[in-house]
PDB file of C-alpha atoms (C1' of nucleotides) in Angstrom:
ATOM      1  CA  UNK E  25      -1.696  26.857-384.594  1.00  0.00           C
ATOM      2  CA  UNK E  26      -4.893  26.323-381.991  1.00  0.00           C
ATOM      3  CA  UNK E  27      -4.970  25.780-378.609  1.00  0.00           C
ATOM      4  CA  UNK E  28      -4.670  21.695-378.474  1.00  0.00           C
ATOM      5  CA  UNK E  29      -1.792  22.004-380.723  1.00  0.00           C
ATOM      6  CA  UNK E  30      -0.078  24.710-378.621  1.00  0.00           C
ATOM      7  CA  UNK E  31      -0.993  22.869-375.058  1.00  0.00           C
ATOM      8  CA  UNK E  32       1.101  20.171-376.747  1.00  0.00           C
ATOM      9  CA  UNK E  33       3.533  22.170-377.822  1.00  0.00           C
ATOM     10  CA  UNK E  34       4.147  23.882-374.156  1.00  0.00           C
ATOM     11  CA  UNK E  35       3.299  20.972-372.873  1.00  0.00           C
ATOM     12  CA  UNK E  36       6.639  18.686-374.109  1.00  0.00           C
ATOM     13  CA  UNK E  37       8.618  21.960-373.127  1.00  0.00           C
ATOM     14  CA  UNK E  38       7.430  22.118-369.833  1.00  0.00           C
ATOM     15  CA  UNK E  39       9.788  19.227-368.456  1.00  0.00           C
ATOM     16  CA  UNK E  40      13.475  19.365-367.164  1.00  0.00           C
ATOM     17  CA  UNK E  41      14.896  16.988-369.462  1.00  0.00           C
ATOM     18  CA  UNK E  42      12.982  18.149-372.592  1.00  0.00           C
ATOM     19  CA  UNK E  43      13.461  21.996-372.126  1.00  0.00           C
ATOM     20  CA  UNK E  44      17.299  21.268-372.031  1.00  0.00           C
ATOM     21  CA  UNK E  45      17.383  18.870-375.008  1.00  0.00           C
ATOM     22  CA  UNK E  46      15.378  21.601-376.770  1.00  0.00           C
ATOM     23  CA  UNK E  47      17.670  24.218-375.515  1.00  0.00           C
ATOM     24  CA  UNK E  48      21.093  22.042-376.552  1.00  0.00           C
ATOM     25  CA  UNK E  49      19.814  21.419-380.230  1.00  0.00           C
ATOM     26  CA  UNK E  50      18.806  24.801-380.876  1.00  0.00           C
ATOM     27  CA  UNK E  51      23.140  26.047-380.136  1.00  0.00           C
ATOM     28  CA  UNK E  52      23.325  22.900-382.093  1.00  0.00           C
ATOM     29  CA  UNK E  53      22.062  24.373-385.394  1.00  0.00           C
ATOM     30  CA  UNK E  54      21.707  23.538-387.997  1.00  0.00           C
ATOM     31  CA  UNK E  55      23.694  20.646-387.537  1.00  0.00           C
ATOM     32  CA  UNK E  56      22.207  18.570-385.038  1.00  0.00           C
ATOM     33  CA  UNK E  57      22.947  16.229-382.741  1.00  0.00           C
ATOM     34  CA  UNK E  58      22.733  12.326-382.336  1.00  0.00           C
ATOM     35  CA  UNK E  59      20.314  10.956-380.095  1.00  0.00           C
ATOM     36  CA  UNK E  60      23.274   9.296-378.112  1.00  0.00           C
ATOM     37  CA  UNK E  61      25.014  12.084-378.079  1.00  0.00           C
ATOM     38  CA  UNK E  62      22.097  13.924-376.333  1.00  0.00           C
ATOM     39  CA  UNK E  63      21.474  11.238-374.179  1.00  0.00           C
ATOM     40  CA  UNK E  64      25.299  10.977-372.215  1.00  0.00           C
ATOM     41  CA  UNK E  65      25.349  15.368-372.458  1.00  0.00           C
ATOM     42  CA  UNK E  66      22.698  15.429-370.209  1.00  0.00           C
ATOM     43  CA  UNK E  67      22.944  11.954-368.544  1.00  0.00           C
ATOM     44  CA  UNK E  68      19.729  10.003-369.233  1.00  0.00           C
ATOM     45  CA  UNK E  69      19.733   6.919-369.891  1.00  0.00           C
ATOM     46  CA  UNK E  70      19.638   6.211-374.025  1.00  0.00           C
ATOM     47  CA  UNK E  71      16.291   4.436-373.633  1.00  0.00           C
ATOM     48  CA  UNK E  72      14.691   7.456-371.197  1.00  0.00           C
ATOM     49  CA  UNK E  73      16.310   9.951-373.561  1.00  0.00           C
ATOM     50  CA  UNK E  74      14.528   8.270-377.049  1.00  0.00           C
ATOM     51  CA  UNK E  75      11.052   8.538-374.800  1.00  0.00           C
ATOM     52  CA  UNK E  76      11.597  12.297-374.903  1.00  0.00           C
ATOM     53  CA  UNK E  77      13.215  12.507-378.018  1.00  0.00           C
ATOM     54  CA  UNK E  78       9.756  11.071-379.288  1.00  0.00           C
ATOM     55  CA  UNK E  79       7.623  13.412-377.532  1.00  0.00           C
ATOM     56  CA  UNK E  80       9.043  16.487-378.684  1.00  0.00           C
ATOM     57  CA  UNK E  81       8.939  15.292-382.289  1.00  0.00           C
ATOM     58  CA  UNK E  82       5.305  14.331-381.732  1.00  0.00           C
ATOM     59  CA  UNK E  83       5.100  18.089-380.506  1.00  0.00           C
ATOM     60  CA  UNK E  84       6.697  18.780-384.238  1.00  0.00           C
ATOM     61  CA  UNK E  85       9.213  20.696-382.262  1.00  0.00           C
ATOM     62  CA  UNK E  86      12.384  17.987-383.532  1.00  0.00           C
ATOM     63  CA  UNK E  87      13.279  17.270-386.799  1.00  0.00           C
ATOM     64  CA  UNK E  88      15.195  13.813-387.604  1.00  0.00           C
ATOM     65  CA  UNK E  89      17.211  11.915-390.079  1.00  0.00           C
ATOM     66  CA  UNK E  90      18.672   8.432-389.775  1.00  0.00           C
ATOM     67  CA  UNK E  91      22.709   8.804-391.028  1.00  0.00           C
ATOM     68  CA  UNK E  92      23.835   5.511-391.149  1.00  0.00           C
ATOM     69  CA  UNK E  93      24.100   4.207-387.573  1.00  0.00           C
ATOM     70  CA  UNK E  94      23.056   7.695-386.231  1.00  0.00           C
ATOM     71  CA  UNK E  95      19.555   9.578-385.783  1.00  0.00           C
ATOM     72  CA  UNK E  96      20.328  13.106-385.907  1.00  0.00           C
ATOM     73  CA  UNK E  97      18.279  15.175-383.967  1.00  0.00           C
ATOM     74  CA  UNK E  98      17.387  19.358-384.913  1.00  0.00           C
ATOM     75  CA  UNK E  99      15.277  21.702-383.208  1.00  0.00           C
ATOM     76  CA  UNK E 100      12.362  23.000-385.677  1.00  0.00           C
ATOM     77  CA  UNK E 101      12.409  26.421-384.992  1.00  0.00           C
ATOM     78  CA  UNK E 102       9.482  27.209-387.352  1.00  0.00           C
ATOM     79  CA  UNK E 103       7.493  25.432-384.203  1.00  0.00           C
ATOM     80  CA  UNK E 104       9.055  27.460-381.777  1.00  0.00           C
ATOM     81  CA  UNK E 105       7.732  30.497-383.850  1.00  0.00           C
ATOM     82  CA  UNK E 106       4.243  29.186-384.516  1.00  0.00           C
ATOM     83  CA  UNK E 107       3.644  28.427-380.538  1.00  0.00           C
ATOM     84  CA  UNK E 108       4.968  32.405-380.127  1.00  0.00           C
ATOM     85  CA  UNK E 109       2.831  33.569-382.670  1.00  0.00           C
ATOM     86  CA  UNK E 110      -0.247  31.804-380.779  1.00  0.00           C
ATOM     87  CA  UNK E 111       1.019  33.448-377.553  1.00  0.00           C
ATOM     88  CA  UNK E 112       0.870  36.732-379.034  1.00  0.00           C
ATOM     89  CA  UNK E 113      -2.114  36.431-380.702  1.00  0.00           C
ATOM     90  CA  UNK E 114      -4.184  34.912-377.451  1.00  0.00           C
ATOM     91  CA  UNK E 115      -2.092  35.616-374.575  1.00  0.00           C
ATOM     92  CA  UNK E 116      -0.802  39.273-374.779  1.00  0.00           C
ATOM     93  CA  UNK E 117      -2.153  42.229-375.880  1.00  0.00           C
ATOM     94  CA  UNK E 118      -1.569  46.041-377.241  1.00  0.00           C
ATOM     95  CA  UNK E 119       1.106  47.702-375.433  1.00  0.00           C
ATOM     96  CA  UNK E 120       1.895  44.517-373.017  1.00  0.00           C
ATOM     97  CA  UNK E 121       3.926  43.230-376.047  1.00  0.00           C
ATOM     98  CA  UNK E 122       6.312  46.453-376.182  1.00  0.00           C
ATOM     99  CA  UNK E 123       8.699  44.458-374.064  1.00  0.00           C
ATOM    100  CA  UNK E 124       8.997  41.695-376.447  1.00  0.00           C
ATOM    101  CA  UNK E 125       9.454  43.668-379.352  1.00  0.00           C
ATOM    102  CA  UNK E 126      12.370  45.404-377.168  1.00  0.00           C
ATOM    103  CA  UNK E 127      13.912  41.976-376.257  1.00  0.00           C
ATOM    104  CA  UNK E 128      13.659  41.087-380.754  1.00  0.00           C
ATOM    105  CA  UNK E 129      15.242  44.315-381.254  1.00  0.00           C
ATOM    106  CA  UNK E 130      18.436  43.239-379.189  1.00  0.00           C
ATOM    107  CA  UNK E 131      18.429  39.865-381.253  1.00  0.00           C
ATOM    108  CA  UNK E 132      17.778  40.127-384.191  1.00  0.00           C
ATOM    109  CA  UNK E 133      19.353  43.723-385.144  1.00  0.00           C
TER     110      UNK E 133
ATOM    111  CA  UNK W  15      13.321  33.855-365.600  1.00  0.00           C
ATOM    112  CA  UNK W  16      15.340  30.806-365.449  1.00  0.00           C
ATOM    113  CA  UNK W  17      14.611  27.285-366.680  1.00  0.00           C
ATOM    114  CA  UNK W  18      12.941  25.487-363.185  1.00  0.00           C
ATOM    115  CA  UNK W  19      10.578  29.030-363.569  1.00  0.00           C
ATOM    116  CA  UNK W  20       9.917  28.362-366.861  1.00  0.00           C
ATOM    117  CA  UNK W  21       9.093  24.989-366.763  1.00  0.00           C
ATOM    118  CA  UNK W  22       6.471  25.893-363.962  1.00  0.00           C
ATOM    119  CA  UNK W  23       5.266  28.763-366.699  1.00  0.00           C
ATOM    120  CA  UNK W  24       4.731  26.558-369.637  1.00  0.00           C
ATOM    121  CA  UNK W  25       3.194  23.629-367.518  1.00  0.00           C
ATOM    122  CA  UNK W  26       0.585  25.833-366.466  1.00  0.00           C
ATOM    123  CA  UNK W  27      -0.306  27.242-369.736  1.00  0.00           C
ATOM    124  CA  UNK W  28       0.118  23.501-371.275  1.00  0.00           C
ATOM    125  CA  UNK W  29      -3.741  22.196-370.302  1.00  0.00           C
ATOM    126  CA  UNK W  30      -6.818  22.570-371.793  1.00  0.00           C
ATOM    127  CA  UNK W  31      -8.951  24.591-369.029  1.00  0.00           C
ATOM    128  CA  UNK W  32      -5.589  26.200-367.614  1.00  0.00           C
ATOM    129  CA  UNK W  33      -5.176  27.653-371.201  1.00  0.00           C
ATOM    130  CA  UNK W  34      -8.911  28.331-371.599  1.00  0.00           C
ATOM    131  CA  UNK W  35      -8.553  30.485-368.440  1.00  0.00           C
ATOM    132  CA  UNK W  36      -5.481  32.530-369.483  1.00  0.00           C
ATOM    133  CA  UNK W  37      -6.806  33.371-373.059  1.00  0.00           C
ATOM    134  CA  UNK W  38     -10.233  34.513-371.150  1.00  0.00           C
ATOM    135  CA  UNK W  39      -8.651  36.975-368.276  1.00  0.00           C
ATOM    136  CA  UNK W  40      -6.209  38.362-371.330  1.00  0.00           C
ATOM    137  CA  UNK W  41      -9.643  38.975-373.006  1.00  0.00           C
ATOM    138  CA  UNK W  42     -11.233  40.542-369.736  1.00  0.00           C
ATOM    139  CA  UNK W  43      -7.836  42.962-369.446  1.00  0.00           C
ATOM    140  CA  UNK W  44      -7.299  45.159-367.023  1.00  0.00           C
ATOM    141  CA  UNK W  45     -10.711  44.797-365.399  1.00  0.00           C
ATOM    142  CA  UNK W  46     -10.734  40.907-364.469  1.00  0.00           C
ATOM    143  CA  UNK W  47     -13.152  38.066-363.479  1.00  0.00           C
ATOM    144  CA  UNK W  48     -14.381  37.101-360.253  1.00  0.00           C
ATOM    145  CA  UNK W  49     -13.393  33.250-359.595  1.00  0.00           C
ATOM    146  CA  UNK W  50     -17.270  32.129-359.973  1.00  0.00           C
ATOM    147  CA  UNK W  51     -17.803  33.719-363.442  1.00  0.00           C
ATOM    148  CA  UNK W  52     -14.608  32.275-364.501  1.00  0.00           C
ATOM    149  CA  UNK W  53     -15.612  28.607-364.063  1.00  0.00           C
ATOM    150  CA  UNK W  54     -19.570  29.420-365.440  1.00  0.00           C
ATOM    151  CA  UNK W  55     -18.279  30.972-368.495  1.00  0.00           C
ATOM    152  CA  UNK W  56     -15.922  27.297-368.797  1.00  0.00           C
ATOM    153  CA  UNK W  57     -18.356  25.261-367.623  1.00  0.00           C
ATOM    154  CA  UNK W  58     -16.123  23.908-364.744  1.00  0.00           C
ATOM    155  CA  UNK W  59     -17.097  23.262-361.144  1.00  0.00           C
ATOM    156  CA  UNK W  60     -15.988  25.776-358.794  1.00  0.00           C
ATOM    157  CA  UNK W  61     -13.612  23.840-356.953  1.00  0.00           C
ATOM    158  CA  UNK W  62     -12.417  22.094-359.624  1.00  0.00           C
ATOM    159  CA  UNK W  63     -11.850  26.213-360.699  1.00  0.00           C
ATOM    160  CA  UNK W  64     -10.108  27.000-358.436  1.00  0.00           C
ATOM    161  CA  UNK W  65      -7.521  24.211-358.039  1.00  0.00           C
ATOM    162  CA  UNK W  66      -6.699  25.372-361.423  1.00  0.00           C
ATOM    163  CA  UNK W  67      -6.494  29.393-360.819  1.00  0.00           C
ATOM    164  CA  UNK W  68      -4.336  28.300-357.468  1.00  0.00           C
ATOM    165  CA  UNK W  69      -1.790  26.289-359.708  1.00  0.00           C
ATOM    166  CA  UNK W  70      -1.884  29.755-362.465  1.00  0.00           C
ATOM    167  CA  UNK W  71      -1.107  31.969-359.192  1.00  0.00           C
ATOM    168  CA  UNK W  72       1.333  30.045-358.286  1.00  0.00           C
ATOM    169  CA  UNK W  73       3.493  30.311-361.223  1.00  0.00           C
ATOM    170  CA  UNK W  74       2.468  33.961-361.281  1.00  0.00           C
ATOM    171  CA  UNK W  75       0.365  33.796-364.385  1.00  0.00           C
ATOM    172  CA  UNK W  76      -2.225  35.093-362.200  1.00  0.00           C
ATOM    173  CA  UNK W  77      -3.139  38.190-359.921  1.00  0.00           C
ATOM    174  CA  UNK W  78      -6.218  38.353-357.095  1.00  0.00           C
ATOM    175  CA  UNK W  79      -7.612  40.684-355.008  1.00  0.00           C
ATOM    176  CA  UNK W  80     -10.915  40.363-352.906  1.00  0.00           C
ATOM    177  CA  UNK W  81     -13.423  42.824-354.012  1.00  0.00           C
ATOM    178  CA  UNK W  82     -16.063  42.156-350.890  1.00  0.00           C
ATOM    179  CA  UNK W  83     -17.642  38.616-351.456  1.00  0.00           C
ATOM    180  CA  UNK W  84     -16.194  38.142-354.619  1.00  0.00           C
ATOM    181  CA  UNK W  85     -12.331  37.600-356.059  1.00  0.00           C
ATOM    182  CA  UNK W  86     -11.141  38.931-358.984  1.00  0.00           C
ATOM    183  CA  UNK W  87      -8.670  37.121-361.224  1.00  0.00           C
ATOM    184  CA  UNK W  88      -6.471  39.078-363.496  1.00  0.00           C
ATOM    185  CA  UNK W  89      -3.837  37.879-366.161  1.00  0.00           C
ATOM    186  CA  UNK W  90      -0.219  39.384-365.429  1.00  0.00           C
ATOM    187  CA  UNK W  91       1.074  39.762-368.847  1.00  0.00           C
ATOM    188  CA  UNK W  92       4.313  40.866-367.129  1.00  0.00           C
ATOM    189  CA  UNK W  93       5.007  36.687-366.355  1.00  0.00           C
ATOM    190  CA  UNK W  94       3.949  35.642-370.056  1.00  0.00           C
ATOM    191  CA  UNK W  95       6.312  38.367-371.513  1.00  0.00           C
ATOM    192  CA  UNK W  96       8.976  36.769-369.289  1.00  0.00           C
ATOM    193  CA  UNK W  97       8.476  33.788-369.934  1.00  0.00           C
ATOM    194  CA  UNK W  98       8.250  34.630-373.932  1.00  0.00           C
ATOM    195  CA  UNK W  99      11.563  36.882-373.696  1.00  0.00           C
ATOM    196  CA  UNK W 100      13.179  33.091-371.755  1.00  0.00           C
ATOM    197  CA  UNK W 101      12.114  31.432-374.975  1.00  0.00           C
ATOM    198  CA  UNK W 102      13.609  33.732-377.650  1.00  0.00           C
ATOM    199  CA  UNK W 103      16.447  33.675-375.084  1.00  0.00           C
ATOM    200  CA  UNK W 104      17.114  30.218-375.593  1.00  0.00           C
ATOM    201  CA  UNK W 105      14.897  28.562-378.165  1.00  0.00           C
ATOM    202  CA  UNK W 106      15.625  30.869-380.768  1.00  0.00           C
ATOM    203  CA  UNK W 107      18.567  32.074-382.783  1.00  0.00           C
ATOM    204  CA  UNK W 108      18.948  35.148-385.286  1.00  0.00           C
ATOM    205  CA  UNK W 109      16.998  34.998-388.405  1.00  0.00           C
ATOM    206  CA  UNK W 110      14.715  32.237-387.202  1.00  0.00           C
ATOM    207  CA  UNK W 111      12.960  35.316-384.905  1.00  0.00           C
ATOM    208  CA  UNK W 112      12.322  36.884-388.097  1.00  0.00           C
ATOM    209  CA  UNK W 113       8.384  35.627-388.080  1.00  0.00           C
ATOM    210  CA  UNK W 114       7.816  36.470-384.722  1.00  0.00           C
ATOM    211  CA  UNK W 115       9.092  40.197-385.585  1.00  0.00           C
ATOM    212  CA  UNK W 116       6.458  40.288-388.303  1.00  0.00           C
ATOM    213  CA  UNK W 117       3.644  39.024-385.782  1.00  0.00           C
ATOM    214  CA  UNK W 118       5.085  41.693-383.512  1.00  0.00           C
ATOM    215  CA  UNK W 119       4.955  44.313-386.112  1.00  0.00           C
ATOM    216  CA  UNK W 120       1.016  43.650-387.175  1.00  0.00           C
ATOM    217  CA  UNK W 121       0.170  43.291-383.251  1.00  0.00           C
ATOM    218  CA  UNK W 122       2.134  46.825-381.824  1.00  0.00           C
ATOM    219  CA  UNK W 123       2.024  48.864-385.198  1.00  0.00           C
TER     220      UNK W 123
ATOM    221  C1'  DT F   9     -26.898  36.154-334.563  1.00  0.00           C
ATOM    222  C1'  DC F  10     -28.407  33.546-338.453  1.00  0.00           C
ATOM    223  C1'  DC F  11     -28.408  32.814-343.269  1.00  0.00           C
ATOM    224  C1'  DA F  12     -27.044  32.997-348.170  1.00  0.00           C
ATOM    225  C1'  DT F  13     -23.333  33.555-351.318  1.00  0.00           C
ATOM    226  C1'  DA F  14     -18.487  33.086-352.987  1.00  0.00           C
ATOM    227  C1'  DT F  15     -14.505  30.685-352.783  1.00  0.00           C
ATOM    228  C1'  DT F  16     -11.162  27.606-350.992  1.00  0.00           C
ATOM    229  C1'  DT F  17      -9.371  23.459-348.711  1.00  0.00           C
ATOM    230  C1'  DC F  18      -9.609  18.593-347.705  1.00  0.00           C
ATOM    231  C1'  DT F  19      -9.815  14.042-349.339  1.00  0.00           C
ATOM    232  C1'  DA F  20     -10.091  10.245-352.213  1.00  0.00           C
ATOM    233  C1'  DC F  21     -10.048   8.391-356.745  1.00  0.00           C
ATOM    234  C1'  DT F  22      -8.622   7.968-361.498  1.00  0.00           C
ATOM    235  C1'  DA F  23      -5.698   8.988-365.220  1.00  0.00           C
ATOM    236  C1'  DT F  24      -1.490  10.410-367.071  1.00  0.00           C
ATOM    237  C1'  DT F  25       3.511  10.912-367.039  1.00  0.00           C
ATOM    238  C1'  DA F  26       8.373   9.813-366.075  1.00  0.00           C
ATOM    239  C1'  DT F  27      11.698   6.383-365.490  1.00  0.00           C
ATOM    240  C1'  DC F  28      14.439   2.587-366.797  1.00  0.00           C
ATOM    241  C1'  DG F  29      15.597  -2.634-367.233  1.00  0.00           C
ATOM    242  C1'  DA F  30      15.052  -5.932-370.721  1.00  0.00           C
ATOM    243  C1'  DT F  31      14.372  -6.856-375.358  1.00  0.00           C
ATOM    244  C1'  DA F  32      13.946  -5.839-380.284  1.00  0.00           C
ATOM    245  C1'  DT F  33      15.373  -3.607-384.656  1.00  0.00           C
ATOM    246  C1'  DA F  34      18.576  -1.513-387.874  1.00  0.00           C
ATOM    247  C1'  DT F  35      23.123  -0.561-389.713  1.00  0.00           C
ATOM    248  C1'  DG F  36      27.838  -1.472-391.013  1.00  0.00           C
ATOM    249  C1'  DG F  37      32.174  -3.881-390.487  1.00  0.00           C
ATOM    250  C1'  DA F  38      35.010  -8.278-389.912  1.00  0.00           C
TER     251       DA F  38
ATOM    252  C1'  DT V  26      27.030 -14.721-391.389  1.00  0.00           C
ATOM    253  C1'  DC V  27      28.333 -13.042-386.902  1.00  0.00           C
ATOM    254  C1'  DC V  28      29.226  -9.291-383.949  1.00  0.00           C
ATOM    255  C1'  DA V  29      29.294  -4.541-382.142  1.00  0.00           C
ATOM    256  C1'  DT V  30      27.052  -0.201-382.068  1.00  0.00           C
ATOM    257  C1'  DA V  31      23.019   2.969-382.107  1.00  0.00           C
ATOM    258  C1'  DT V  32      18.454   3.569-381.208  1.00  0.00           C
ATOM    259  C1'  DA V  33      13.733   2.351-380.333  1.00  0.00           C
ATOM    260  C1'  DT V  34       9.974  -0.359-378.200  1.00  0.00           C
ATOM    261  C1'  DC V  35       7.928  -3.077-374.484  1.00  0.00           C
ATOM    262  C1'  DG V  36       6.519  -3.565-369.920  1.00  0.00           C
ATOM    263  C1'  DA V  37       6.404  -2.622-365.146  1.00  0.00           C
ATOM    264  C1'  DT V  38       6.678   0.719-361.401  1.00  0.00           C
ATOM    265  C1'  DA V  39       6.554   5.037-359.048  1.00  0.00           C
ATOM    266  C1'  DA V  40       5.330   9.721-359.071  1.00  0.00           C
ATOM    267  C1'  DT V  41       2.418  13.462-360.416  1.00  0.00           C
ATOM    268  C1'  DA V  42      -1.757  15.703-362.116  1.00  0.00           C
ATOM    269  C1'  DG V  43      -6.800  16.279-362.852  1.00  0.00           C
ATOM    270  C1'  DT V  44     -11.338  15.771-360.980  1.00  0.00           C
ATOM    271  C1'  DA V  45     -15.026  16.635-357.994  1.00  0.00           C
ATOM    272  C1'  DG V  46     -17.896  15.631-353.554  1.00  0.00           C
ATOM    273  C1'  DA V  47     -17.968  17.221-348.915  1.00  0.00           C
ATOM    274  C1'  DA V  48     -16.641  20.337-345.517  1.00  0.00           C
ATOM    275  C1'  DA V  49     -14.481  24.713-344.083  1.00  0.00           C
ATOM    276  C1'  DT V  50     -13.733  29.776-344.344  1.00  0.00           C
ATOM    277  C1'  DA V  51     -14.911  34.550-345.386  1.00  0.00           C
ATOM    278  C1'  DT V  52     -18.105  38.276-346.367  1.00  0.00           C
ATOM    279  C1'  DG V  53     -22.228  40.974-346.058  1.00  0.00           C
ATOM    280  C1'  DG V  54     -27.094  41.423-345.342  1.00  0.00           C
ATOM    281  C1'  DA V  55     -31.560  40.530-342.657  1.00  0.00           C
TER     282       DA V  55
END
DNA sequence: TCCATATTTCTACTATTATCGATATATGGA
DNA sequence: TCCATATATCGATAATAGTAGAAATATGGA
């Protein structure tokens, strides 16, 4: 990932209703959700909520499939790690990542 | 570091000169740059500078302390651990950390 | 005190983003 | 085919962000 990726990237997560659809898909894996379904959780407006929907899968952080009526929404994780992995790379360094690695230890055991 | 403080993280980081900035004071660890050199070495006017370092302070992305005539900008790598420990938090889930444990490993041996 | 340097604040302008009503498209059932 | 449901697109508006000239503030030296 480079940096005009990544500003996109942070970029469609740094908004209220984004971060929390982003947040609500990833508990929803690796199921999913349908974008009406994610529009009345959070209360937005269907049409507001497909505008947002369509940013973060321009970011290539949301996955979709069309299931008959439905367009189920998933969170690509493999984006979330790639924007990470830039982080780390360009915005941390040597022992200022120790906490990090603390916080993966708890996770992932 | 909650959501709102995220958001205010990421949409600092998320634009192009903002990012530039970061990756260059990581770079310049622990010593820092005075605000001048900061917007010669990006080719950015000096106000136009420092409209961007006040909006990095502000989310705490950035330290400063006047050394006589000049002041020094440092990166706090304490706010972009938080604000990567909030996204594993919440935008990541059990083996899908895997990668970023890898990246972790090669960067920390 | 006066001046040069370093940086910030003020201000206005332009561009981008967020929101949502109205309308369009796509699917499946009656 | 007609209708209801699910979602997206269009278009307008309001809010926010980025830019940079001009002026203000702070420091140290002559």
């Amino acid at each position: 990932m480079d940096s005009i990726k990544a500003i996109e990237t942070l970029g469609a997560l740094a908004q209220t209703t984004r971060l929390d659809v982003f947040k609500l898909l990833v508990r929803h894996e690796p199921t999913g959700l349908p974008a009406g379904q994610i529009a009345k959780q959070l209360d937005v407006p269907p049409n507001t909520m497909s505008s947002h929907l369509s940013i973060l899968s321009r970011a290539n952080l949301l996955s979709s499939k069309r299931e008959s009526r439905l367009i189920i929404y998933r969170a690509n994780l493999a984006t979330m790690n790639a924007v990470m992995a830039f982080m780390l790379e360009n915005c941390c360094s040597g022992d200022d990542c120790a906490p990090i690695a603390n916080q993966l230890e708890r996770l992932c055991q």
